[in-house]
């Protein structure tokens, strides 16, 4: 599949003497050395990535790492010093004013950290701004604005002024303004950075919910790693204008590319990064009706499992532990005693994408957790031990390697 | 004591004479004459209009504007002040001065606002513009009366040209300031949505700069009023002529009457154009927001405005 947005060897040098500075950057000299020798500031150096349609691509890094500069080169607000930015086969870096204007009107919208709503216009007029610029008639504009406002739940405020709304509401207006012209790509520069934590949480959830139906290609800037891990299908981490690692949340956490990234993720809440699917293993199962207690015990002795899941046809019926089965046999079971008697039926369950932090309780003790699908079919099991090792950070090397392998295959570096 | 004058003396005045008399006047006089045609036309039209409209109608109109923009007290002042002017027999002169002031301000706006917009859009243009404005403001107006008379002749129109030179700078400065003060993230947003420069100017910059531009207009108006007497020196009519005549004849009464007429006119025009501007200094903080409210569709569905929900 052709990427929606493809960035290659992108550089931005601020200040005069860009050529000399560019030479120095390419030779690998540091940002501060270049600043003291040429007086030029390196904004972004050698950025490259592909973003696919419908993906949320998060760029994260500390203040001054070049995130804003990078995202502004994607819609030409900042002209790159060198490199290319391809959107649907057109190079933004070399586009003339008219082409840029057309692309901004039709394909790519932006949401700003401080909302940037026009204070002298009503909410509906603000939302319709992109449409007005395109020359749509007033009536059609308003109709579309109300439609988008309804999507973000702000229809009743259509005729208020921005100053009358709270920060969270203003940013939803900013988002609505971005969506109004139905662009393919949405650039969001720290959109939730100016909101307080609770509102930020809400907005993140709302964005994910909207994205489920909208399926826009989103470039999302943040300096909050938790936000990045929550929202990003893929995450690029920037330092001093350079992208030091690109990968999924799991890759970044389990296989940080260098000490910088490692320091970043050191105190991350892993419980929110990993899901049951990440730590689950292939289940060993037995059939409720056709397996005898003896057979089950023998299976466990061979495999070393503490417990086995019991299926009734396709569905999961329960779980039996070695201890219970052994006890029931000591109680004088006959060869044809069924396992149903010592089966636990209120076993813990989870979905493939249940986050690990929700499994803290079930993992505290007891049987492995059943990962089931909508129809109660058993997909995998999660061993309590695996949950805890993953949370502790020294995840089984194998698991980490697995994930790294998987994502490395998905995208060339 | 040694002084530079011992080494060389510069015939600076001769150079200027040679430049103005020897080159500018003979070569460009027709151009300058042609340039004053629109000014004369507007002035003639306004002067005739103000003098033709009955005094009571004009007074009522100004009182109404004063009421709207400056409150009831100012409306009463306008009625009494204009009645006083009429009773001391200076109504027609006052109307001529009003026409001169309005003409000057009109041309200042027509020249100054676009110049201010250009200056706001280009640092280079502003770097050239600023010293020119400084000179226009600091040079005593008497100095350019002579070349103006040489180029344009005497009369009311040259008087207005002198007034424009004197009153233009605040118009340019404040337009430039107002537009430059529009928040840069709003400009960036407009750009990100693909607006043209003209769309940005119309939708964003001018509306948000409007308060500052109005303040410039007010200052320009006050400067134009203060030039009325000086313009009379080169043939301008109106109250300035009354004052000058009084001065020439040592007629204290006549000069004072003219002066009082001007003061009344100045107060009324100032308060009307100042409108409900908050006191200077507060402007920049409040201007944006208030301009917003001021310009937003008045009377649109009120919506849940007052409550800050969320
Ligand atoms: N217009 C400019 N002129 C000169 N230097 C600039 C300009 N814009 C940005 N820079 C520099 O480029 C570097 C990257 O800035 P940028 O704003 O992209 O960082 P950021 O990651 O967005 O930071 P923040 O989190 O604070 O927004 C910084 O060193 C900054 O000083
Ligand atoms: Mg930034």
mmCIF file of C-alpha atoms in Angstrom, chain A residues 107-394:
data_model
loop_
_atom_site.group_PDB
_atom_site.id
_atom_site.type_symbol
_atom_site.label_atom_id
_atom_site.label_comp_id
_atom_site.label_asym_id
_atom_site.label_seq_id
_atom_site.Cartn_x
_atom_site.Cartn_y
_atom_site.Cartn_z
ATOM 1 C CA UNK A 107 -6.277 17.549 2.093
ATOM 2 C CA UNK A 108 -4.655 18.649 5.266
ATOM 3 C CA UNK A 109 -6.012 20.503 8.287
ATOM 4 C CA UNK A 110 -4.415 21.512 11.546
ATOM 5 C CA UNK A 111 -5.372 21.710 15.220
ATOM 6 C CA UNK A 112 -3.357 24.040 17.442
ATOM 7 C CA UNK A 113 -2.121 23.884 21.015
ATOM 8 C CA UNK A 114 -3.730 27.166 22.000
ATOM 9 C CA UNK A 115 -6.814 26.515 19.882
ATOM 10 C CA UNK A 116 -6.261 29.596 17.680
ATOM 11 C CA UNK A 117 -9.975 30.279 17.352
ATOM 12 C CA UNK A 118 -10.950 33.638 15.890
ATOM 13 C CA UNK A 119 -12.217 35.643 18.879
ATOM 14 C CA UNK A 120 -14.508 37.863 16.829
ATOM 15 C CA UNK A 121 -16.408 35.010 15.228
ATOM 16 C CA UNK A 122 -19.035 32.668 16.606
ATOM 17 C CA UNK A 123 -18.281 29.000 17.124
ATOM 18 C CA UNK A 124 -20.177 28.040 13.965
ATOM 19 C CA UNK A 125 -18.317 30.645 11.928
ATOM 20 C CA UNK A 126 -15.026 29.422 13.324
ATOM 21 C CA UNK A 127 -15.829 25.834 12.436
ATOM 22 C CA UNK A 128 -16.799 26.894 8.920
ATOM 23 C CA UNK A 129 -13.609 28.856 8.362
ATOM 24 C CA UNK A 130 -11.968 26.325 6.046
ATOM 25 C CA UNK A 131 -15.157 26.169 4.006
ATOM 26 C CA UNK A 132 -15.369 29.941 3.734
ATOM 27 C CA UNK A 133 -11.820 30.077 2.491
ATOM 28 C CA UNK A 134 -12.782 27.581 -0.192
ATOM 29 C CA UNK A 135 -15.646 29.802 -1.293
ATOM 30 C CA UNK A 136 -18.608 27.738 -0.095
ATOM 31 C CA UNK A 137 -21.865 29.671 0.291
ATOM 32 C CA UNK A 138 -22.919 30.877 3.731
ATOM 33 C CA UNK A 139 -25.907 28.539 3.996
ATOM 34 C CA UNK A 140 -24.017 25.398 3.074
ATOM 35 C CA UNK A 141 -21.201 26.408 5.366
ATOM 36 C CA UNK A 142 -23.437 26.763 8.354
ATOM 37 C CA UNK A 143 -25.197 23.467 7.699
ATOM 38 C CA UNK A 144 -21.884 21.638 7.564
ATOM 39 C CA UNK A 145 -20.595 23.480 10.634
ATOM 40 C CA UNK A 146 -23.609 22.400 12.675
ATOM 41 C CA UNK A 147 -23.163 18.837 11.499
ATOM 42 C CA UNK A 148 -19.551 18.735 12.670
ATOM 43 C CA UNK A 149 -20.375 20.544 15.894
ATOM 44 C CA UNK A 150 -22.927 17.833 16.606
ATOM 45 C CA UNK A 151 -20.176 15.244 16.194
ATOM 46 C CA UNK A 152 -18.153 16.860 18.946
ATOM 47 C CA UNK A 153 -21.235 17.557 21.053
ATOM 48 C CA UNK A 154 -21.196 21.337 20.842
ATOM 49 C CA UNK A 155 -24.192 22.118 18.677
ATOM 50 C CA UNK A 156 -25.912 24.226 21.365
ATOM 51 C CA UNK A 157 -22.940 26.581 21.429
ATOM 52 C CA UNK A 158 -22.945 27.286 17.705
ATOM 53 C CA UNK A 159 -23.694 30.964 18.181
ATOM 54 C CA UNK A 160 -21.542 31.636 21.220
ATOM 55 C CA UNK A 161 -18.164 33.292 21.060
ATOM 56 C CA UNK A 162 -14.984 31.305 21.785
ATOM 57 C CA UNK A 163 -14.314 33.295 24.961
ATOM 58 C CA UNK A 164 -17.522 31.904 26.470
ATOM 59 C CA UNK A 165 -16.286 28.312 26.263
ATOM 60 C CA UNK A 166 -13.946 26.398 28.542
ATOM 61 C CA UNK A 167 -10.572 25.244 27.259
ATOM 62 C CA UNK A 168 -11.716 21.701 26.556
ATOM 63 C CA UNK A 169 -14.715 22.948 24.628
ATOM 64 C CA UNK A 170 -12.598 25.400 22.684
ATOM 65 C CA UNK A 171 -10.316 22.610 21.616
ATOM 66 C CA UNK A 172 -13.265 20.554 20.485
ATOM 67 C CA UNK A 173 -14.182 23.538 18.332
ATOM 68 C CA UNK A 174 -10.617 23.520 17.039
ATOM 69 C CA UNK A 175 -11.020 19.847 16.202
ATOM 70 C CA UNK A 176 -14.386 20.490 14.546
ATOM 71 C CA UNK A 177 -12.825 23.248 12.460
ATOM 72 C CA UNK A 178 -10.166 20.805 11.357
ATOM 73 C CA UNK A 179 -12.737 18.170 10.453
ATOM 74 C CA UNK A 180 -15.221 20.492 8.743
ATOM 75 C CA UNK A 181 -13.474 20.511 5.400
ATOM 76 C CA UNK A 182 -13.191 16.711 5.567
ATOM 77 C CA UNK A 183 -9.426 16.589 5.056
ATOM 78 C CA UNK A 184 -7.566 13.300 4.673
ATOM 79 C CA UNK A 185 -4.834 14.335 7.043
ATOM 80 C CA UNK A 186 -5.124 16.016 10.404
ATOM 81 C CA UNK A 187 -2.066 17.611 11.974
ATOM 82 C CA UNK A 188 -2.379 18.135 15.707
ATOM 83 C CA UNK A 189 0.354 20.098 17.468
ATOM 84 C CA UNK A 190 0.082 19.325 21.182
ATOM 85 C CA UNK A 191 -3.671 19.774 20.950
ATOM 86 C CA UNK A 192 -4.323 18.766 24.538
ATOM 87 C CA UNK A 193 -1.204 20.321 26.005
ATOM 88 C CA UNK A 194 -3.036 23.370 27.356
ATOM 89 C CA UNK A 195 -5.811 21.384 29.050
ATOM 90 C CA UNK A 196 -5.883 20.116 32.615
ATOM 91 C CA UNK A 197 -5.309 16.398 33.103
ATOM 92 C CA UNK A 198 -8.907 15.264 33.531
ATOM 93 C CA UNK A 199 -10.140 17.129 30.476
ATOM 94 C CA UNK A 200 -7.128 15.851 28.580
ATOM 95 C CA UNK A 201 -8.116 12.266 29.394
ATOM 96 C CA UNK A 202 -11.638 12.927 28.093
ATOM 97 C CA UNK A 203 -10.337 14.480 24.921
ATOM 98 C CA UNK A 204 -8.011 11.558 24.279
ATOM 99 C CA UNK A 205 -10.874 9.128 24.638
ATOM 100 C CA UNK A 206 -13.072 11.269 22.454
ATOM 101 C CA UNK A 207 -10.430 11.501 19.772
ATOM 102 C CA UNK A 208 -10.050 7.723 19.738
ATOM 103 C CA UNK A 209 -13.821 7.318 19.543
ATOM 104 C CA UNK A 210 -14.081 9.784 16.653
ATOM 105 C CA UNK A 211 -11.192 8.146 14.883
ATOM 106 C CA UNK A 212 -13.039 4.816 14.912
ATOM 107 C CA UNK A 213 -15.584 6.241 12.475
ATOM 108 C CA UNK A 214 -13.526 8.925 10.742
ATOM 109 C CA UNK A 215 -10.363 6.934 10.021
ATOM 110 C CA UNK A 216 -8.317 10.053 9.252
ATOM 111 C CA UNK A 217 -4.594 9.983 8.910
ATOM 112 C CA UNK A 218 -3.469 11.817 12.029
ATOM 113 C CA UNK A 219 -0.096 13.238 12.938
ATOM 114 C CA UNK A 220 -0.246 13.932 16.631
ATOM 115 C CA UNK A 221 2.416 15.886 18.495
ATOM 116 C CA UNK A 222 2.857 15.528 22.230
ATOM 117 C CA UNK A 223 5.512 15.680 24.885
ATOM 118 C CA UNK A 224 3.540 13.370 27.144
ATOM 119 C CA UNK A 225 4.676 9.776 26.714
ATOM 120 C CA UNK A 226 1.527 8.350 28.261
ATOM 121 C CA UNK A 227 -0.541 10.241 25.722
ATOM 122 C CA UNK A 228 1.709 9.013 22.948
ATOM 123 C CA UNK A 229 1.407 5.400 24.063
ATOM 124 C CA UNK A 230 -2.353 5.652 24.424
ATOM 125 C CA UNK A 231 -3.066 7.243 21.046
ATOM 126 C CA UNK A 232 -0.320 6.203 18.729
ATOM 127 C CA UNK A 233 -0.451 3.318 16.322
ATOM 128 C CA UNK A 234 3.156 4.234 15.836
ATOM 129 C CA UNK A 235 5.350 6.638 17.719
ATOM 130 C CA UNK A 236 8.389 8.579 16.614
ATOM 131 C CA UNK A 237 10.650 9.877 19.348
ATOM 132 C CA UNK A 238 12.626 13.027 18.617
ATOM 133 C CA UNK A 239 15.733 14.418 20.218
ATOM 134 C CA UNK A 240 17.594 17.527 19.085
ATOM 135 C CA UNK A 241 15.738 17.554 15.790
ATOM 136 C CA UNK A 242 16.484 13.915 15.026
ATOM 137 C CA UNK A 243 14.070 11.004 15.125
ATOM 138 C CA UNK A 244 15.792 8.491 17.369
ATOM 139 C CA UNK A 245 13.209 5.715 17.189
ATOM 140 C CA UNK A 246 10.005 4.898 15.361
ATOM 141 C CA UNK A 247 7.801 2.006 16.373
ATOM 142 C CA UNK A 248 4.719 0.792 18.160
ATOM 143 C CA UNK A 249 4.134 1.593 21.812
ATOM 144 C CA UNK A 250 5.228 -1.927 22.753
ATOM 145 C CA UNK A 251 8.438 -1.724 20.755
ATOM 146 C CA UNK A 252 9.367 1.582 22.299
ATOM 147 C CA UNK A 253 8.788 0.267 25.796
ATOM 148 C CA UNK A 254 10.322 -3.153 25.423
ATOM 149 C CA UNK A 255 13.145 -2.358 23.050
ATOM 150 C CA UNK A 256 14.221 1.293 23.451
ATOM 151 C CA UNK A 257 16.721 2.181 20.737
ATOM 152 C CA UNK A 258 19.077 4.079 23.025
ATOM 153 C CA UNK A 259 19.572 5.393 26.545
ATOM 154 C CA UNK A 260 17.563 8.514 25.773
ATOM 155 C CA UNK A 261 14.455 6.535 24.903
ATOM 156 C CA UNK A 262 15.122 4.107 27.737
ATOM 157 C CA UNK A 263 15.197 6.977 30.228
ATOM 158 C CA UNK A 264 11.934 8.207 28.783
ATOM 159 C CA UNK A 265 10.121 4.934 29.198
ATOM 160 C CA UNK A 266 11.732 3.997 32.502
ATOM 161 C CA UNK A 267 8.859 5.116 34.646
ATOM 162 C CA UNK A 268 6.076 4.524 32.209
ATOM 163 C CA UNK A 269 2.917 2.779 33.318
ATOM 164 C CA UNK A 270 3.430 -0.480 31.488
ATOM 165 C CA UNK A 271 0.036 -1.686 32.554
ATOM 166 C CA UNK A 272 -1.456 0.736 30.072
ATOM 167 C CA UNK A 273 0.861 -0.131 27.243
ATOM 168 C CA UNK A 274 0.533 -3.879 27.100
ATOM 169 C CA UNK A 275 -2.622 -5.872 26.551
ATOM 170 C CA UNK A 276 -3.609 -9.386 27.461
ATOM 171 C CA UNK A 277 -2.829 -10.361 23.885
ATOM 172 C CA UNK A 278 0.799 -9.295 24.323
ATOM 173 C CA UNK A 279 1.499 -11.667 27.202
ATOM 174 C CA UNK A 280 -0.891 -14.528 26.395
ATOM 175 C CA UNK A 281 0.294 -17.965 25.472
ATOM 176 C CA UNK A 282 -1.155 -20.926 23.590
ATOM 177 C CA UNK A 283 -3.611 -22.747 25.857
ATOM 178 C CA UNK A 284 -3.626 -26.461 26.561
ATOM 179 C CA UNK A 285 -7.245 -27.551 26.758
ATOM 180 C CA UNK A 286 -9.251 -30.617 27.580
ATOM 181 C CA UNK A 287 -12.810 -31.566 26.717
ATOM 182 C CA UNK A 288 -15.313 -31.557 29.549
ATOM 183 C CA UNK A 289 -17.138 -34.718 28.569
ATOM 184 C CA UNK A 290 -14.455 -36.929 27.111
ATOM 185 C CA UNK A 291 -11.479 -36.347 29.420
ATOM 186 C CA UNK A 292 -11.123 -38.291 32.627
ATOM 187 C CA UNK A 293 -9.479 -37.002 35.777
ATOM 188 C CA UNK A 294 -6.572 -39.370 35.340
ATOM 189 C CA UNK A 295 -5.905 -38.293 31.811
ATOM 190 C CA UNK A 296 -5.999 -34.651 32.838
ATOM 191 C CA UNK A 297 -3.584 -35.229 35.689
ATOM 192 C CA UNK A 298 -1.216 -37.058 33.412
ATOM 193 C CA UNK A 299 -1.305 -34.221 30.881
ATOM 194 C CA UNK A 300 -0.431 -31.688 33.537
ATOM 195 C CA UNK A 301 2.370 -33.807 34.903
ATOM 196 C CA UNK A 302 3.870 -34.022 31.446
ATOM 197 C CA UNK A 303 3.560 -30.361 30.509
ATOM 198 C CA UNK A 304 4.176 -28.860 33.919
ATOM 199 C CA UNK A 305 1.018 -26.741 33.764
ATOM 200 C CA UNK A 306 -0.668 -25.876 37.038
ATOM 201 C CA UNK A 307 -4.093 -25.719 35.466
ATOM 202 C CA UNK A 308 -6.000 -26.650 32.324
ATOM 203 C CA UNK A 309 -8.915 -24.975 30.625
ATOM 204 C CA UNK A 310 -11.920 -27.136 30.042
ATOM 205 C CA UNK A 311 -13.951 -26.777 26.881
ATOM 206 C CA UNK A 312 -17.546 -27.794 26.417
ATOM 207 C CA UNK A 313 -17.623 -28.122 22.660
ATOM 208 C CA UNK A 314 -16.340 -24.776 21.428
ATOM 209 C CA UNK A 315 -17.126 -22.770 24.532
ATOM 210 C CA UNK A 316 -15.025 -22.473 27.664
ATOM 211 C CA UNK A 317 -16.667 -24.273 30.537
ATOM 212 C CA UNK A 318 -14.154 -23.693 33.311
ATOM 213 C CA UNK A 319 -10.725 -24.431 34.594
ATOM 214 C CA UNK A 320 -9.273 -27.223 36.632
ATOM 215 C CA UNK A 321 -6.163 -27.010 38.757
ATOM 216 C CA UNK A 322 -3.762 -29.844 39.475
ATOM 217 C CA UNK A 323 -4.302 -29.446 43.194
ATOM 218 C CA UNK A 324 -8.109 -29.836 42.997
ATOM 219 C CA UNK A 325 -7.929 -32.762 40.649
ATOM 220 C CA UNK A 326 -5.319 -34.544 42.720
ATOM 221 C CA UNK A 327 -7.408 -33.976 45.844
ATOM 222 C CA UNK A 328 -10.527 -35.364 44.216
ATOM 223 C CA UNK A 329 -8.632 -38.469 43.162
ATOM 224 C CA UNK A 330 -7.329 -39.017 46.673
ATOM 225 C CA UNK A 331 -10.932 -38.794 47.850
ATOM 226 C CA UNK A 332 -11.412 -42.070 46.089
ATOM 227 C CA UNK A 333 -12.424 -41.324 42.595
ATOM 228 C CA UNK A 334 -13.286 -44.123 40.303
ATOM 229 C CA UNK A 335 -11.646 -44.283 36.886
ATOM 230 C CA UNK A 336 -14.766 -42.852 35.329
ATOM 231 C CA UNK A 337 -15.163 -39.801 37.653
ATOM 232 C CA UNK A 338 -15.566 -36.746 35.419
ATOM 233 C CA UNK A 339 -13.580 -33.581 35.828
ATOM 234 C CA UNK A 340 -16.776 -31.494 36.082
ATOM 235 C CA UNK A 341 -16.909 -31.960 39.848
ATOM 236 C CA UNK A 342 -13.686 -30.143 40.641
ATOM 237 C CA UNK A 343 -13.961 -27.580 37.843
ATOM 238 C CA UNK A 344 -13.882 -23.852 38.756
ATOM 239 C CA UNK A 345 -16.560 -22.057 36.727
ATOM 240 C CA UNK A 346 -16.072 -18.432 37.833
ATOM 241 C CA UNK A 347 -12.664 -18.215 36.215
ATOM 242 C CA UNK A 348 -11.123 -14.819 35.274
ATOM 243 C CA UNK A 349 -11.525 -13.713 31.648
ATOM 244 C CA UNK A 350 -10.154 -10.947 29.457
ATOM 245 C CA UNK A 351 -10.240 -9.801 25.862
ATOM 246 C CA UNK A 352 -7.321 -9.691 23.512
ATOM 247 C CA UNK A 353 -7.028 -5.907 23.995
ATOM 248 C CA UNK A 354 -7.714 -5.728 27.714
ATOM 249 C CA UNK A 355 -4.948 -3.628 29.215
ATOM 250 C CA UNK A 356 -2.684 -5.325 31.690
ATOM 251 C CA UNK A 357 -3.476 -2.919 34.498
ATOM 252 C CA UNK A 358 -6.991 -4.326 34.519
ATOM 253 C CA UNK A 359 -5.560 -7.770 35.183
ATOM 254 C CA UNK A 360 -3.711 -6.813 38.366
ATOM 255 C CA UNK A 361 -6.519 -8.320 40.476
ATOM 256 C CA UNK A 362 -7.024 -11.631 38.674
ATOM 257 C CA UNK A 363 -3.266 -12.055 38.339
ATOM 258 C CA UNK A 364 -2.846 -11.817 42.102
ATOM 259 C CA UNK A 365 -3.374 -15.533 42.487
ATOM 260 C CA UNK A 366 -5.519 -18.347 41.275
ATOM 261 C CA UNK A 367 -5.838 -19.872 37.843
ATOM 262 C CA UNK A 368 -4.529 -18.433 34.557
ATOM 263 C CA UNK A 369 -6.734 -15.828 32.891
ATOM 264 C CA UNK A 370 -8.763 -16.943 29.896
ATOM 265 C CA UNK A 371 -8.550 -14.719 26.841
ATOM 266 C CA UNK A 372 -11.837 -15.186 25.063
ATOM 267 C CA UNK A 373 -13.570 -13.707 22.046
ATOM 268 C CA UNK A 374 -17.133 -12.470 21.804
ATOM 269 C CA UNK A 375 -18.541 -15.994 21.511
ATOM 270 C CA UNK A 376 -16.803 -17.375 24.603
ATOM 271 C CA UNK A 377 -14.234 -19.220 22.558
ATOM 272 C CA UNK A 378 -10.845 -19.557 24.187
ATOM 273 C CA UNK A 379 -8.121 -17.759 22.244
ATOM 274 C CA UNK A 380 -5.263 -17.943 24.690
ATOM 275 C CA UNK A 381 -4.437 -17.896 28.338
ATOM 276 C CA UNK A 382 -2.491 -15.403 30.407
ATOM 277 C CA UNK A 383 -0.344 -16.795 33.164
ATOM 278 C CA UNK A 384 -0.390 -14.546 36.247
ATOM 279 C CA UNK A 385 3.374 -14.837 36.332
ATOM 280 C CA UNK A 386 3.670 -13.315 32.834
ATOM 281 C CA UNK A 387 1.561 -10.323 33.789
ATOM 282 C CA UNK A 388 3.812 -9.560 36.704
ATOM 283 C CA UNK A 389 7.100 -9.984 34.872
ATOM 284 C CA UNK A 390 5.854 -7.699 32.110
ATOM 285 C CA UNK A 391 4.857 -5.038 34.581
ATOM 286 C CA UNK A 392 8.164 -5.312 36.376
ATOM 287 C CA UNK A 393 9.921 -4.307 33.179
ATOM 288 C CA UNK A 394 12.340 -7.182 32.836
#
